[in-house]
Amino acid sequence: QVQLVESGGGLVQAGVSLRLSCTASGRTFSSYALGWFRQAPGKEREFVAAISWSGARIFYADSVKGRFTISRDNAKNTVYLQMNSLKPEDTAVYYCAATTGWGLHGYEYDYWGQGTQVTVSS
């Protein structure tokens, strides 16, 4: 069992940076691949980024590639999402998720955090 808690969201202006954190409980954190997803009002949840258990494998959605960076610190049981050059279309609730496998789709993840709101004003 893994419990995930996101933090770091907020209201920011377009162009600035924000870093989200997701801290997990449990001693097997390093066994899980981790992903970030987001859901904007009236839209379906979408994949943002994923990182393998070792950090050697990383994948980004095209919409955030070059602007967002996912990383993890297994010693701190934490995964990060550094978001640069934020745009109004990045506004969404951001969720972190964990899986014992690997995937770019929500159904491939077993554990989810409660989400953190990111609002980007123009």
Coordinates of N, CA and C in Angstrom, one line a residue:
Q1 N 0.8 -1.2 0.0 CA 0.0 0.0 0.0 C 0.9 1.2 0.0
V2 N 0.5 2.2 -0.8 CA 1.3 3.5 -0.9 C 0.3 4.6 -0.8
Q3 N 0.6 5.6 0.0 CA -0.2 6.8 0.1 C 0.6 7.9 -0.4
L4 N 0.0 8.7 -1.3 CA 0.6 9.8 -2.0 C 0.0 11.1 -1.6
V5 N 0.8 12.1 -1.3 CA 0.4 13.5 -0.9 C 1.1 14.5 -1.8
E6 N 0.3 15.2 -2.6 CA 0.9 16.3 -3.4 C 0.9 17.6 -2.7
S7 N 1.8 18.4 -3.1 CA 1.9 19.8 -2.6 C 2.6 20.7 -3.6
G8 N 2.5 22.0 -3.4 CA 3.2 22.9 -4.3 C 2.4 23.7 -5.3
G9 N 1.1 23.3 -5.4 CA 0.2 24.0 -6.3 C 0.0 25.5 -5.9
G10 N -0.7 26.2 -6.8 CA -1.0 27.6 -6.4 C -1.5 28.4 -7.6
L11 N -1.7 29.7 -7.4 CA -2.1 30.6 -8.5 C -0.8 31.4 -8.9
V12 N -0.5 31.3 -10.2 CA 0.7 32.0 -10.7 C 0.3 32.7 -12.0
Q13 N 1.2 33.6 -12.4 CA 1.0 34.2 -13.7 C 1.8 33.4 -14.8
A14 N 1.3 33.6 -16.0 CA 1.9 32.9 -17.1 C 3.4 33.3 -17.2
G15 N 4.2 32.3 -17.5 CA 5.6 32.5 -17.7 C 6.5 32.1 -16.5
V16 N 5.9 32.0 -15.4 CA 6.7 31.7 -14.2 C 6.8 30.2 -14.0
S17 N 7.6 29.8 -13.0 CA 7.8 28.4 -12.7 C 7.1 28.0 -11.4
L18 N 6.9 26.7 -11.3 CA 6.3 26.2 -10.1 C 6.8 24.7 -9.9
R19 N 7.1 24.3 -8.7 CA 7.5 22.9 -8.5 C 6.5 22.2 -7.6
L20 N 6.0 21.1 -8.1 CA 5.1 20.2 -7.4 C 5.9 19.1 -6.7
S21 N 5.5 18.7 -5.6 CA 6.1 17.6 -4.9 C 5.0 16.6 -4.6
C22 N 5.4 15.3 -4.5 CA 4.5 14.3 -4.1 C 5.3 13.3 -3.2
T23 N 4.9 13.3 -2.0 CA 5.6 12.4 -1.0 C 4.8 11.2 -0.7
A24 N 5.5 10.1 -0.6 CA 4.8 8.8 -0.5 C 5.1 8.2 0.9
S25 N 4.2 7.5 1.4 CA 4.4 6.7 2.6 C 4.8 5.3 2.2
G26 N 5.4 4.5 3.1 CA 5.8 3.1 2.7 C 7.2 3.0 2.4
R27 N 7.8 1.8 2.7 CA 9.2 1.6 2.5 C 9.5 1.1 1.2
T28 N 8.6 0.9 0.3 CA 8.8 0.3 -1.0 C 8.7 1.3 -2.1
F29 N 8.9 2.6 -1.7 CA 8.7 3.7 -2.7 C 9.6 3.5 -3.9
S30 N 10.8 3.0 -3.7 CA 11.8 2.9 -4.8 C 11.4 1.8 -5.8
S31 N 10.4 1.0 -5.4 CA 9.9 -0.1 -6.3 C 8.9 0.4 -7.4
Y32 N 8.4 1.6 -7.2 CA 7.3 2.1 -8.0 C 7.8 3.0 -9.1
A33 N 7.2 2.9 -10.3 CA 7.3 4.0 -11.2 C 6.2 5.0 -10.8
L34 N 6.5 6.3 -11.1 CA 5.6 7.4 -10.7 C 5.2 8.2 -11.9
G35 N 4.0 8.7 -11.8 CA 3.6 9.5 -12.9 C 2.9 10.7 -12.4
W36 N 2.8 11.8 -13.2 CA 2.0 12.9 -13.0 C 0.9 13.0 -14.1
F37 N -0.3 13.3 -13.6 CA -1.4 13.5 -14.5 C -2.1 14.8 -14.1
R38 N -2.9 15.3 -15.0 CA -3.7 16.5 -14.7 C -5.1 16.4 -15.3
Q39 N -5.9 17.2 -14.7 CA -7.3 17.2 -15.2 C -7.8 18.7 -15.1
A40 N -8.1 19.2 -16.2 CA -8.7 20.6 -16.3 C -10.2 20.5 -16.2
P41 N -10.8 21.6 -15.8 CA -12.3 21.6 -15.7 C -13.0 21.2 -17.0
G42 N -13.9 20.3 -17.0 CA -14.6 19.9 -18.2 C -13.8 19.0 -19.1
K43 N -12.6 18.6 -18.7 CA -11.8 17.8 -19.6 C -11.4 16.5 -18.9
E44 N -11.0 15.5 -19.7 CA -10.6 14.2 -19.2 C -9.2 14.4 -18.6
R45 N -8.9 13.5 -17.7 CA -7.6 13.4 -17.1 C -6.5 13.1 -18.2
E46 N -5.4 13.7 -18.1 CA -4.4 13.4 -19.2 C -3.0 13.2 -18.5
F47 N -2.2 12.4 -19.2 CA -0.9 12.1 -18.8 C 0.0 13.3 -18.9
V48 N 0.9 13.5 -18.0 CA 1.9 14.6 -18.1 C 3.3 14.1 -18.2
A49 N 3.7 13.2 -17.2 CA 5.1 12.8 -17.2 C 5.1 11.5 -16.4
A50 N 6.2 10.7 -16.6 CA 6.4 9.5 -15.8 C 7.9 9.2 -15.7
I51 N 8.2 8.6 -14.6 CA 9.6 8.3 -14.3 C 9.7 6.9 -13.7
S52 N 10.6 6.1 -14.2 CA 10.8 4.7 -13.7 C 11.3 4.7 -12.3
W53 N 11.4 3.5 -11.7 CA 11.8 3.4 -10.3 C 13.2 3.9 -10.1
S54 N 14.1 3.7 -11.1 CA 15.5 4.1 -11.0 C 15.7 5.5 -11.5
G55 N 14.7 6.1 -12.2 CA 14.9 7.4 -12.8 C 15.5 7.3 -14.2
A56 N 15.9 6.1 -14.6 CA 16.6 6.0 -15.9 C 15.6 6.1 -17.1
R57 N 14.4 5.9 -16.9 CA 13.4 6.0 -17.9 C 12.4 7.1 -17.6
I58 N 12.3 8.0 -18.5 CA 11.4 9.2 -18.3 C 10.6 9.5 -19.6
F59 N 9.4 9.9 -19.5 CA 8.6 10.2 -20.6 C 7.7 11.4 -20.3
Y60 N 7.5 12.2 -21.4 CA 6.7 13.4 -21.2 C 5.6 13.5 -22.3
A61 N 4.5 14.1 -21.9 CA 3.5 14.4 -22.9 C 4.1 15.5 -23.8
D62 N 3.7 15.5 -25.1 CA 4.2 16.5 -26.0 C 3.9 17.9 -25.5
S63 N 2.8 18.1 -24.9 CA 2.3 19.4 -24.5 C 3.2 20.1 -23.4
V64 N 4.0 19.2 -22.7 CA 4.9 19.8 -21.6 C 6.4 19.6 -21.9
K65 N 6.7 18.8 -22.9 CA 8.1 18.5 -23.2 C 8.9 19.8 -23.4
G66 N 10.0 19.8 -22.8 CA 10.9 21.0 -22.9 C 10.6 22.1 -21.8
R67 N 9.4 22.0 -21.2 CA 9.0 22.9 -20.1 C 9.0 22.3 -18.7
F68 N 8.6 21.0 -18.7 CA 8.4 20.3 -17.4 C 9.5 19.3 -17.2
T69 N 9.9 19.1 -16.0 CA 10.9 18.1 -15.7 C 10.4 17.3 -14.5
I70 N 10.4 16.0 -14.7 CA 10.1 15.0 -13.6 C 11.4 14.5 -13.0
S71 N 11.4 14.3 -11.7 CA 12.5 13.8 -11.0 C 12.1 13.1 -9.7
R72 N 12.9 12.3 -9.2 CA 12.6 11.6 -7.9 C 13.8 11.5 -7.0
D73 N 13.5 11.5 -5.7 CA 14.5 11.3 -4.7 C 14.0 10.1 -3.8
N74 N 14.5 9.0 -4.1 CA 14.1 7.8 -3.4 C 14.4 7.8 -1.9
A75 N 15.4 8.5 -1.5 CA 15.8 8.6 -0.1 C 14.7 9.5 0.6
K76 N 14.1 10.4 -0.1 CA 13.0 11.2 0.5 C 11.6 10.7 0.2
N77 N 11.5 9.6 -0.5 CA 10.2 9.1 -0.9 C 9.4 10.2 -1.7
T78 N 10.1 11.0 -2.5 CA 9.4 12.1 -3.1 C 9.7 12.1 -4.6
V79 N 8.6 12.5 -5.4 CA 8.8 12.8 -6.8 C 8.4 14.2 -7.0
Y80 N 9.1 14.8 -8.0 CA 8.9 16.3 -8.2 C 8.4 16.5 -9.7
L81 N 7.8 17.6 -9.9 CA 7.5 18.0 -11.2 C 7.8 19.5 -11.3
Q82 N 8.9 19.8 -11.9 CA 9.3 21.2 -12.1 C 8.6 21.7 -13.4
M83 N 7.9 22.8 -13.2 CA 7.1 23.3 -14.3 C 7.6 24.7 -14.6
N84 N 8.2 24.9 -15.8 CA 8.7 26.2 -16.2 C 7.8 26.7 -17.3
S85 N 7.9 28.0 -17.5 CA 7.2 28.7 -18.6 C 5.7 28.3 -18.7
L86 N 5.1 28.4 -17.5 CA 3.7 28.0 -17.4 C 2.8 28.8 -18.3
K87 N 1.8 28.1 -18.8 CA 0.8 28.7 -19.7 C -0.6 28.6 -19.1
P88 N -1.5 29.4 -19.4 CA -2.9 29.3 -18.9 C -3.5 27.9 -19.2
E89 N -3.1 27.3 -20.3 CA -3.6 25.9 -20.6 C -3.0 24.9 -19.7
D90 N -2.1 25.2 -18.8 CA -1.6 24.2 -17.9 C -2.4 24.2 -16.6
T91 N -3.4 25.1 -16.5 CA -4.3 25.1 -15.4 C -5.1 23.8 -15.3
A92 N -5.0 23.2 -14.1 CA -5.6 21.9 -13.9 C -5.3 21.4 -12.4
V93 N -6.0 20.4 -12.0 CA -5.6 19.7 -10.8 C -4.6 18.7 -11.2
Y94 N -3.4 18.7 -10.5 CA -2.3 17.8 -10.8 C -2.3 16.6 -9.8
Y95 N -2.2 15.4 -10.3 CA -2.2 14.2 -9.5 C -0.9 13.5 -9.7
C96 N -0.3 12.9 -8.6 CA 0.7 12.0 -8.8 C 0.1 10.6 -8.6
A97 N 0.8 9.6 -9.2 CA 0.3 8.2 -9.1 C 1.5 7.3 -9.2
A98 N 1.3 6.1 -8.6 CA 2.3 5.1 -8.5 C 1.9 3.8 -9.1
T99 N 2.8 3.1 -9.8 CA 2.5 1.8 -10.4 C 3.7 0.9 -10.2
T100 N 3.5 -0.4 -10.0 CA 4.6 -1.4 -9.9 C 5.1 -1.7 -11.3
G101 N 4.3 -1.3 -12.4 CA 4.8 -1.5 -13.7 C 5.3 -0.3 -14.4
W102 N 4.7 0.1 -15.5 CA 5.1 1.3 -16.2 C 3.9 1.6 -17.1
G103 N 3.7 2.9 -17.3 CA 2.6 3.2 -18.2 C 2.4 4.7 -18.4
L104 N 1.7 5.0 -19.4 CA 1.3 6.4 -19.7 C -0.1 6.7 -19.6
H105 N -0.9 5.7 -19.1 CA -2.3 5.9 -18.9 C -2.7 5.7 -17.5
G106 N -3.8 6.4 -17.1 CA -4.2 6.3 -15.7 C -4.6 5.0 -15.2
Y107 N -5.1 4.1 -16.1 CA -5.6 2.8 -15.7 C -4.4 1.9 -15.3
E108 N -3.2 2.3 -15.7 CA -2.0 1.5 -15.4 C -1.4 1.8 -14.0
Y109 N -2.0 2.7 -13.3 CA -1.5 3.2 -12.0 C -2.4 2.7 -10.9
D110 N -1.8 2.3 -9.8 CA -2.6 1.6 -8.7 C -2.9 2.6 -7.6
Y111 N -2.1 3.6 -7.4 CA -2.3 4.5 -6.3 C -2.2 5.9 -6.7
W112 N -3.1 6.7 -6.1 CA -3.2 8.1 -6.5 C -3.2 9.0 -5.3
G113 N -2.7 10.2 -5.5 CA -2.8 11.3 -4.5 C -4.1 12.0 -4.7
Q114 N -4.4 13.0 -3.8 CA -5.6 13.7 -3.8 C -5.6 14.9 -4.8
G115 N -4.5 15.2 -5.3 CA -4.4 16.3 -6.2 C -4.0 17.6 -5.6
T116 N -3.4 18.5 -6.4 CA -3.1 19.9 -6.0 C -3.4 20.8 -7.2
Q117 N -4.1 21.9 -6.9 CA -4.6 22.8 -8.0 C -3.5 23.7 -8.4
V118 N -3.3 23.8 -9.7 CA -2.4 24.8 -10.4 C -3.3 25.6 -11.3
T119 N -3.2 26.9 -11.0 CA -3.9 27.9 -11.8 C -3.0 28.9 -12.4
V120 N -3.0 29.1 -13.7 CA -2.1 30.0 -14.4 C -2.9 31.1 -15.0
S121 N -2.7 32.3 -14.6 CA -3.4 33.4 -15.2 C -2.6 34.0 -16.3
S122 N -3.4 34.6 -17.2 CA -2.7 35.2 -18.4 C -2.4 36.7 -18.1

